């Protein structure tokens, strides 16, 4: 059985994500029922291995977002059109995961607008 570091177990990661994005946004991004994130955060339920990987991926993305933007700006940036991605970052995340969106955040931080 895996032993989680306290701040990176599914409950802590989910709580961090819910605090940053809201329960419904987290559920939508992970493609799960709206009750799942709050159940994971409270420890009433545990995510499966696929959901654990998705939580870690989304947690990494939110870390990058918050290094570049305030929480309010992060939501606006995720939902707005991004010229580097040619789409809304939130849509790219849903289709391709965090990697291309993190690349776009880095491009934004460097002032590169493709």
Short mmCIF file of N, CA and C in Angstrom, two decimals:
data_model
loop_
_atom_site.label_atom_id
_atom_site.label_comp_id
_atom_site.label_asym_id
_atom_site.label_seq_id
_atom_site.Cartn_x
_atom_site.Cartn_y
_atom_site.Cartn_z
N UNK A 1 0.84 -1.19 0.00
CA UNK A 1 0.00 0.00 0.00
C UNK A 1 0.88 1.25 0.00
N UNK A 2 0.47 2.23 -0.78
CA UNK A 2 1.22 3.48 -0.87
C UNK A 2 1.03 4.30 0.39
N UNK A 3 2.10 4.94 0.81
CA UNK A 3 2.02 5.87 1.95
C UNK A 3 2.17 7.27 1.37
N UNK A 4 1.18 8.12 1.62
CA UNK A 4 1.19 9.47 1.08
C UNK A 4 1.89 10.44 2.01
N UNK A 5 2.62 11.38 1.42
CA UNK A 5 3.14 12.49 2.20
C UNK A 5 1.93 13.31 2.64
N UNK A 6 1.91 13.84 3.86
CA UNK A 6 0.70 14.49 4.37
C UNK A 6 0.08 15.54 3.46
N UNK A 7 0.86 16.38 2.84
CA UNK A 7 0.31 17.45 2.01
C UNK A 7 -0.03 16.99 0.59
N UNK A 8 0.30 15.74 0.26
CA UNK A 8 0.09 15.27 -1.11
C UNK A 8 -0.77 14.03 -1.20
N UNK A 9 -1.43 13.66 -0.12
CA UNK A 9 -2.41 12.60 -0.18
C UNK A 9 -3.63 13.10 -0.92
N UNK A 10 -4.50 12.19 -1.32
CA UNK A 10 -5.68 12.62 -2.10
C UNK A 10 -6.57 13.62 -1.37
N UNK A 11 -6.73 13.46 -0.08
CA UNK A 11 -7.58 14.40 0.67
C UNK A 11 -7.02 15.80 0.66
N UNK A 12 -5.71 15.92 0.96
CA UNK A 12 -5.07 17.24 1.00
C UNK A 12 -5.03 17.88 -0.39
N UNK A 13 -4.71 17.06 -1.41
CA UNK A 13 -4.68 17.61 -2.78
C UNK A 13 -6.07 18.08 -3.19
N UNK A 14 -7.09 17.26 -2.91
CA UNK A 14 -8.44 17.64 -3.30
C UNK A 14 -8.88 18.90 -2.58
N UNK A 15 -8.58 19.00 -1.29
CA UNK A 15 -8.97 20.20 -0.54
C UNK A 15 -8.30 21.43 -1.11
N UNK A 16 -7.02 21.31 -1.46
CA UNK A 16 -6.28 22.44 -2.05
C UNK A 16 -6.93 22.85 -3.38
N UNK A 17 -7.29 21.87 -4.18
CA UNK A 17 -7.91 22.16 -5.48
C UNK A 17 -9.29 22.78 -5.32
N UNK A 18 -10.09 22.26 -4.40
CA UNK A 18 -11.42 22.81 -4.16
C UNK A 18 -11.30 24.25 -3.65
N UNK A 19 -10.34 24.50 -2.77
CA UNK A 19 -10.12 25.86 -2.28
C UNK A 19 -9.73 26.80 -3.41
N UNK A 20 -8.94 26.31 -4.34
CA UNK A 20 -8.43 27.15 -5.43
C UNK A 20 -9.45 27.35 -6.55
N UNK A 21 -10.17 26.29 -6.91
CA UNK A 21 -11.01 26.33 -8.10
C UNK A 21 -12.50 26.19 -7.83
N UNK A 22 -12.84 25.68 -6.68
CA UNK A 22 -14.24 25.39 -6.37
C UNK A 22 -14.56 23.94 -6.67
N UNK A 23 -15.45 23.36 -5.90
CA UNK A 23 -15.81 21.96 -6.01
C UNK A 23 -16.31 21.59 -7.41
N UNK A 24 -17.23 22.39 -7.95
CA UNK A 24 -17.82 22.05 -9.25
C UNK A 24 -16.81 22.10 -10.38
N UNK A 25 -15.89 23.07 -10.34
CA UNK A 25 -14.85 23.16 -11.38
C UNK A 25 -13.92 21.97 -11.30
N UNK A 26 -13.52 21.59 -10.09
CA UNK A 26 -12.66 20.42 -9.93
C UNK A 26 -13.36 19.18 -10.47
N UNK A 27 -14.62 19.00 -10.11
CA UNK A 27 -15.37 17.84 -10.59
C UNK A 27 -15.44 17.83 -12.12
N UNK A 28 -15.72 18.99 -12.70
CA UNK A 28 -15.82 19.08 -14.16
C UNK A 28 -14.48 18.77 -14.83
N UNK A 29 -13.41 19.32 -14.29
CA UNK A 29 -12.09 19.08 -14.89
C UNK A 29 -11.67 17.62 -14.80
N UNK A 30 -12.07 16.96 -13.72
CA UNK A 30 -11.70 15.56 -13.54
C UNK A 30 -12.71 14.61 -14.17
N UNK A 31 -13.86 15.15 -14.60
CA UNK A 31 -14.88 14.31 -15.22
C UNK A 31 -15.55 13.36 -14.23
N UNK A 32 -15.76 13.84 -12.99
CA UNK A 32 -16.41 13.02 -11.97
C UNK A 32 -17.68 13.72 -11.48
N UNK A 33 -18.52 12.98 -10.77
CA UNK A 33 -19.73 13.56 -10.19
C UNK A 33 -19.36 14.67 -9.22
N UNK A 34 -20.28 15.65 -9.11
CA UNK A 34 -20.00 16.83 -8.28
C UNK A 34 -19.78 16.51 -6.81
N UNK A 35 -20.25 15.37 -6.34
CA UNK A 35 -20.06 15.03 -4.92
C UNK A 35 -18.68 14.42 -4.65
N UNK A 36 -17.98 13.97 -5.67
CA UNK A 36 -16.70 13.27 -5.46
C UNK A 36 -15.63 14.13 -4.80
N UNK A 37 -15.30 15.32 -5.31
CA UNK A 37 -14.21 16.07 -4.68
C UNK A 37 -14.42 16.32 -3.18
N UNK A 38 -15.64 16.68 -2.80
CA UNK A 38 -15.87 16.93 -1.38
C UNK A 38 -15.75 15.65 -0.57
N UNK A 39 -16.14 14.51 -1.14
CA UNK A 39 -16.01 13.23 -0.44
C UNK A 39 -14.54 12.85 -0.30
N UNK A 40 -13.75 13.10 -1.34
CA UNK A 40 -12.31 12.81 -1.26
C UNK A 40 -11.63 13.72 -0.25
N UNK A 41 -11.99 15.01 -0.28
CA UNK A 41 -11.37 15.98 0.63
C UNK A 41 -11.67 15.63 2.08
N UNK A 42 -12.87 15.15 2.35
CA UNK A 42 -13.27 14.83 3.72
C UNK A 42 -12.78 13.46 4.17
N UNK A 43 -12.30 12.65 3.23
CA UNK A 43 -11.87 11.30 3.57
C UNK A 43 -13.00 10.28 3.60
N UNK A 44 -14.22 10.70 3.22
CA UNK A 44 -15.37 9.79 3.19
C UNK A 44 -15.26 8.77 2.07
N UNK A 45 -14.46 9.09 1.08
CA UNK A 45 -14.28 8.22 -0.08
C UNK A 45 -12.85 8.42 -0.56
N UNK A 46 -12.32 7.46 -1.29
CA UNK A 46 -10.96 7.57 -1.82
C UNK A 46 -11.01 7.48 -3.34
N UNK A 47 -10.22 8.31 -4.02
CA UNK A 47 -10.19 8.24 -5.48
C UNK A 47 -9.51 6.95 -5.94
N UNK A 48 -9.91 6.48 -7.11
CA UNK A 48 -9.22 5.32 -7.69
C UNK A 48 -7.86 5.78 -8.23
N UNK A 49 -7.08 4.85 -8.73
CA UNK A 49 -5.72 5.20 -9.20
C UNK A 49 -5.73 6.23 -10.32
N UNK A 50 -6.69 6.11 -11.24
CA UNK A 50 -6.77 7.08 -12.34
C UNK A 50 -7.08 8.47 -11.80
N UNK A 51 -8.04 8.55 -10.87
CA UNK A 51 -8.39 9.84 -10.29
C UNK A 51 -7.25 10.41 -9.46
N UNK A 52 -6.49 9.56 -8.78
CA UNK A 52 -5.31 10.02 -8.02
C UNK A 52 -4.30 10.68 -8.96
N UNK A 53 -4.08 10.06 -10.12
CA UNK A 53 -3.15 10.63 -11.10
C UNK A 53 -3.69 11.95 -11.63
N UNK A 54 -5.00 12.02 -11.88
CA UNK A 54 -5.61 13.26 -12.35
C UNK A 54 -5.50 14.36 -11.29
N UNK A 55 -5.69 14.01 -10.04
CA UNK A 55 -5.55 14.99 -8.95
C UNK A 55 -4.15 15.56 -8.92
N UNK A 56 -3.15 14.68 -9.04
CA UNK A 56 -1.76 15.14 -9.02
C UNK A 56 -1.46 16.06 -10.20
N UNK A 57 -1.98 15.71 -11.38
CA UNK A 57 -1.79 16.51 -12.58
C UNK A 57 -2.43 17.89 -12.41
N UNK A 58 -3.67 17.91 -11.92
CA UNK A 58 -4.37 19.18 -11.72
C UNK A 58 -3.72 19.99 -10.60
N UNK A 59 -3.23 19.34 -9.57
CA UNK A 59 -2.54 20.03 -8.48
C UNK A 59 -1.28 20.72 -9.00
N UNK A 60 -0.54 20.04 -9.87
CA UNK A 60 0.66 20.66 -10.47
C UNK A 60 0.28 21.88 -11.30
N UNK A 61 -0.79 21.75 -12.07
CA UNK A 61 -1.25 22.88 -12.89
C UNK A 61 -1.62 24.07 -12.01
N UNK A 62 -2.36 23.83 -10.95
CA UNK A 62 -2.78 24.92 -10.07
C UNK A 62 -1.57 25.57 -9.40
N UNK A 63 -0.57 24.78 -9.06
CA UNK A 63 0.66 25.35 -8.50
C UNK A 63 1.31 26.32 -9.48
N UNK A 64 1.37 25.94 -10.74
CA UNK A 64 1.93 26.83 -11.76
C UNK A 64 1.05 28.06 -11.97
N UNK A 65 -0.25 27.86 -11.98
CA UNK A 65 -1.17 28.99 -12.13
C UNK A 65 -0.94 30.02 -11.02
N UNK A 66 -0.84 29.54 -9.80
CA UNK A 66 -0.71 30.45 -8.66
C UNK A 66 0.68 31.06 -8.54
N UNK A 67 1.65 30.52 -9.25
CA UNK A 67 2.95 31.18 -9.28
C UNK A 67 2.95 32.34 -10.28
N UNK A 68 2.01 32.33 -11.21
CA UNK A 68 1.96 33.36 -12.26
C UNK A 68 0.81 34.35 -12.08
N UNK A 69 -0.25 33.94 -11.41
CA UNK A 69 -1.47 34.75 -11.33
C UNK A 69 -2.03 34.74 -9.92
N UNK A 70 -2.84 35.76 -9.61
CA UNK A 70 -3.64 35.71 -8.39
C UNK A 70 -4.72 34.65 -8.62
N UNK A 71 -5.37 34.16 -7.56
CA UNK A 71 -6.43 33.17 -7.78
C UNK A 71 -7.53 33.66 -8.74
N UNK A 72 -7.96 34.90 -8.62
CA UNK A 72 -9.00 35.42 -9.51
C UNK A 72 -8.49 35.49 -10.95
N UNK A 73 -7.24 35.95 -11.14
CA UNK A 73 -6.67 36.01 -12.48
C UNK A 73 -6.51 34.61 -13.07
N UNK A 74 -6.18 33.64 -12.23
CA UNK A 74 -5.98 32.26 -12.70
C UNK A 74 -7.25 31.72 -13.33
N UNK A 75 -8.39 31.95 -12.68
CA UNK A 75 -9.67 31.47 -13.23
C UNK A 75 -9.96 32.16 -14.56
N UNK A 76 -9.75 33.48 -14.61
CA UNK A 76 -9.98 34.22 -15.86
C UNK A 76 -9.07 33.71 -16.97
N UNK A 77 -7.80 33.47 -16.63
CA UNK A 77 -6.84 33.00 -17.62
C UNK A 77 -7.24 31.62 -18.13
N UNK A 78 -7.64 30.73 -17.23
CA UNK A 78 -8.06 29.38 -17.63
C UNK A 78 -9.25 29.41 -18.57
N UNK A 79 -10.17 30.35 -18.34
CA UNK A 79 -11.41 30.37 -19.10
C UNK A 79 -11.36 31.27 -20.33
N UNK A 80 -10.30 32.05 -20.48
CA UNK A 80 -10.18 32.94 -21.63
C UNK A 80 -9.40 32.30 -22.76
N UNK A 81 -9.52 32.88 -23.95
CA UNK A 81 -8.76 32.37 -25.11
C UNK A 81 -7.28 32.66 -24.89
N UNK A 82 -6.45 31.68 -25.22
CA UNK A 82 -4.99 31.84 -25.09
C UNK A 82 -4.36 31.67 -26.46
N UNK A 83 -3.65 32.69 -26.91
CA UNK A 83 -3.07 32.63 -28.26
C UNK A 83 -1.98 31.57 -28.37
N UNK A 84 -1.25 31.31 -27.31
CA UNK A 84 -0.20 30.27 -27.33
C UNK A 84 -0.82 28.90 -27.60
N UNK A 85 -1.97 28.64 -26.98
CA UNK A 85 -2.64 27.34 -27.14
C UNK A 85 -3.61 27.32 -28.31
N UNK A 86 -4.07 28.50 -28.73
CA UNK A 86 -5.07 28.57 -29.78
C UNK A 86 -6.45 28.13 -29.30
N UNK A 87 -6.65 28.16 -28.00
CA UNK A 87 -7.91 27.72 -27.40
C UNK A 87 -7.94 28.19 -25.95
N UNK A 88 -9.03 27.89 -25.27
CA UNK A 88 -9.09 28.20 -23.85
C UNK A 88 -8.25 27.17 -23.09
N UNK A 89 -7.40 27.61 -22.16
CA UNK A 89 -6.58 26.66 -21.41
C UNK A 89 -7.39 25.56 -20.73
N UNK A 90 -8.57 25.89 -20.21
CA UNK A 90 -9.39 24.89 -19.53
C UNK A 90 -9.80 23.78 -20.50
N UNK A 91 -10.07 24.12 -21.75
CA UNK A 91 -10.45 23.12 -22.75
C UNK A 91 -9.24 22.26 -23.13
N UNK A 92 -8.09 22.89 -23.27
CA UNK A 92 -6.87 22.14 -23.59
C UNK A 92 -6.55 21.17 -22.46
N UNK A 93 -6.71 21.63 -21.21
CA UNK A 93 -6.47 20.74 -20.07
C UNK A 93 -7.38 19.51 -20.14
N UNK A 94 -8.65 19.72 -20.42
CA UNK A 94 -9.60 18.60 -20.48
C UNK A 94 -9.23 17.59 -21.55
N UNK A 95 -8.66 18.06 -22.65
CA UNK A 95 -8.32 17.17 -23.77
C UNK A 95 -6.92 16.58 -23.66
N UNK A 96 -5.96 17.36 -23.15
CA UNK A 96 -4.57 16.95 -23.23
C UNK A 96 -3.84 16.89 -21.89
N UNK A 97 -4.49 17.30 -20.81
CA UNK A 97 -3.82 17.29 -19.51
C UNK A 97 -3.07 18.58 -19.25
N UNK A 98 -2.30 18.58 -18.19
CA UNK A 98 -1.68 19.80 -17.70
C UNK A 98 -0.47 20.27 -18.50
N UNK A 99 0.28 19.37 -19.11
CA UNK A 99 1.56 19.74 -19.73
C UNK A 99 1.48 20.91 -20.71
N UNK A 100 0.59 20.90 -21.71
CA UNK A 100 0.56 22.04 -22.64
C UNK A 100 0.10 23.33 -21.96
N UNK A 101 -0.75 23.22 -20.95
CA UNK A 101 -1.23 24.41 -20.25
C UNK A 101 -0.10 25.00 -19.39
N UNK A 102 0.68 24.15 -18.76
CA UNK A 102 1.83 24.62 -17.99
C UNK A 102 2.83 25.30 -18.92
N UNK A 103 3.01 24.76 -20.11
CA UNK A 103 3.90 25.38 -21.10
C UNK A 103 3.39 26.78 -21.47
N UNK A 104 2.08 26.92 -21.61
CA UNK A 104 1.49 28.23 -21.93
C UNK A 104 1.66 29.21 -20.77
N UNK A 105 1.57 28.73 -19.53
CA UNK A 105 1.81 29.59 -18.37
C UNK A 105 3.25 30.08 -18.39
N UNK A 106 4.18 29.20 -18.67
CA UNK A 106 5.60 29.59 -18.75
C UNK A 106 5.82 30.60 -19.86
N UNK A 107 5.16 30.41 -21.00
CA UNK A 107 5.28 31.36 -22.11
C UNK A 107 4.73 32.72 -21.67
N UNK A 108 3.62 32.72 -20.96
CA UNK A 108 3.04 33.97 -20.45
C UNK A 108 4.02 34.66 -19.51
N UNK A 109 4.63 33.90 -18.61
CA UNK A 109 5.57 34.47 -17.64
C UNK A 109 6.79 35.08 -18.34
N UNK A 110 7.18 34.49 -19.46
CA UNK A 110 8.33 34.98 -20.21
C UNK A 110 7.96 36.08 -21.19
N UNK A 111 6.66 36.40 -21.24
CA UNK A 111 6.22 37.46 -22.13
C UNK A 111 6.10 37.03 -23.58
N UNK A 112 6.09 35.72 -23.83
CA UNK A 112 5.98 35.22 -25.20
C UNK A 112 4.53 34.98 -25.54
N UNK A 113 4.06 35.62 -26.56
CA UNK A 113 2.68 35.44 -27.02
C UNK A 113 2.72 35.05 -28.47
N UNK A 114 2.57 33.74 -28.73
CA UNK A 114 2.65 33.23 -30.09
C UNK A 114 1.34 33.45 -30.83
#
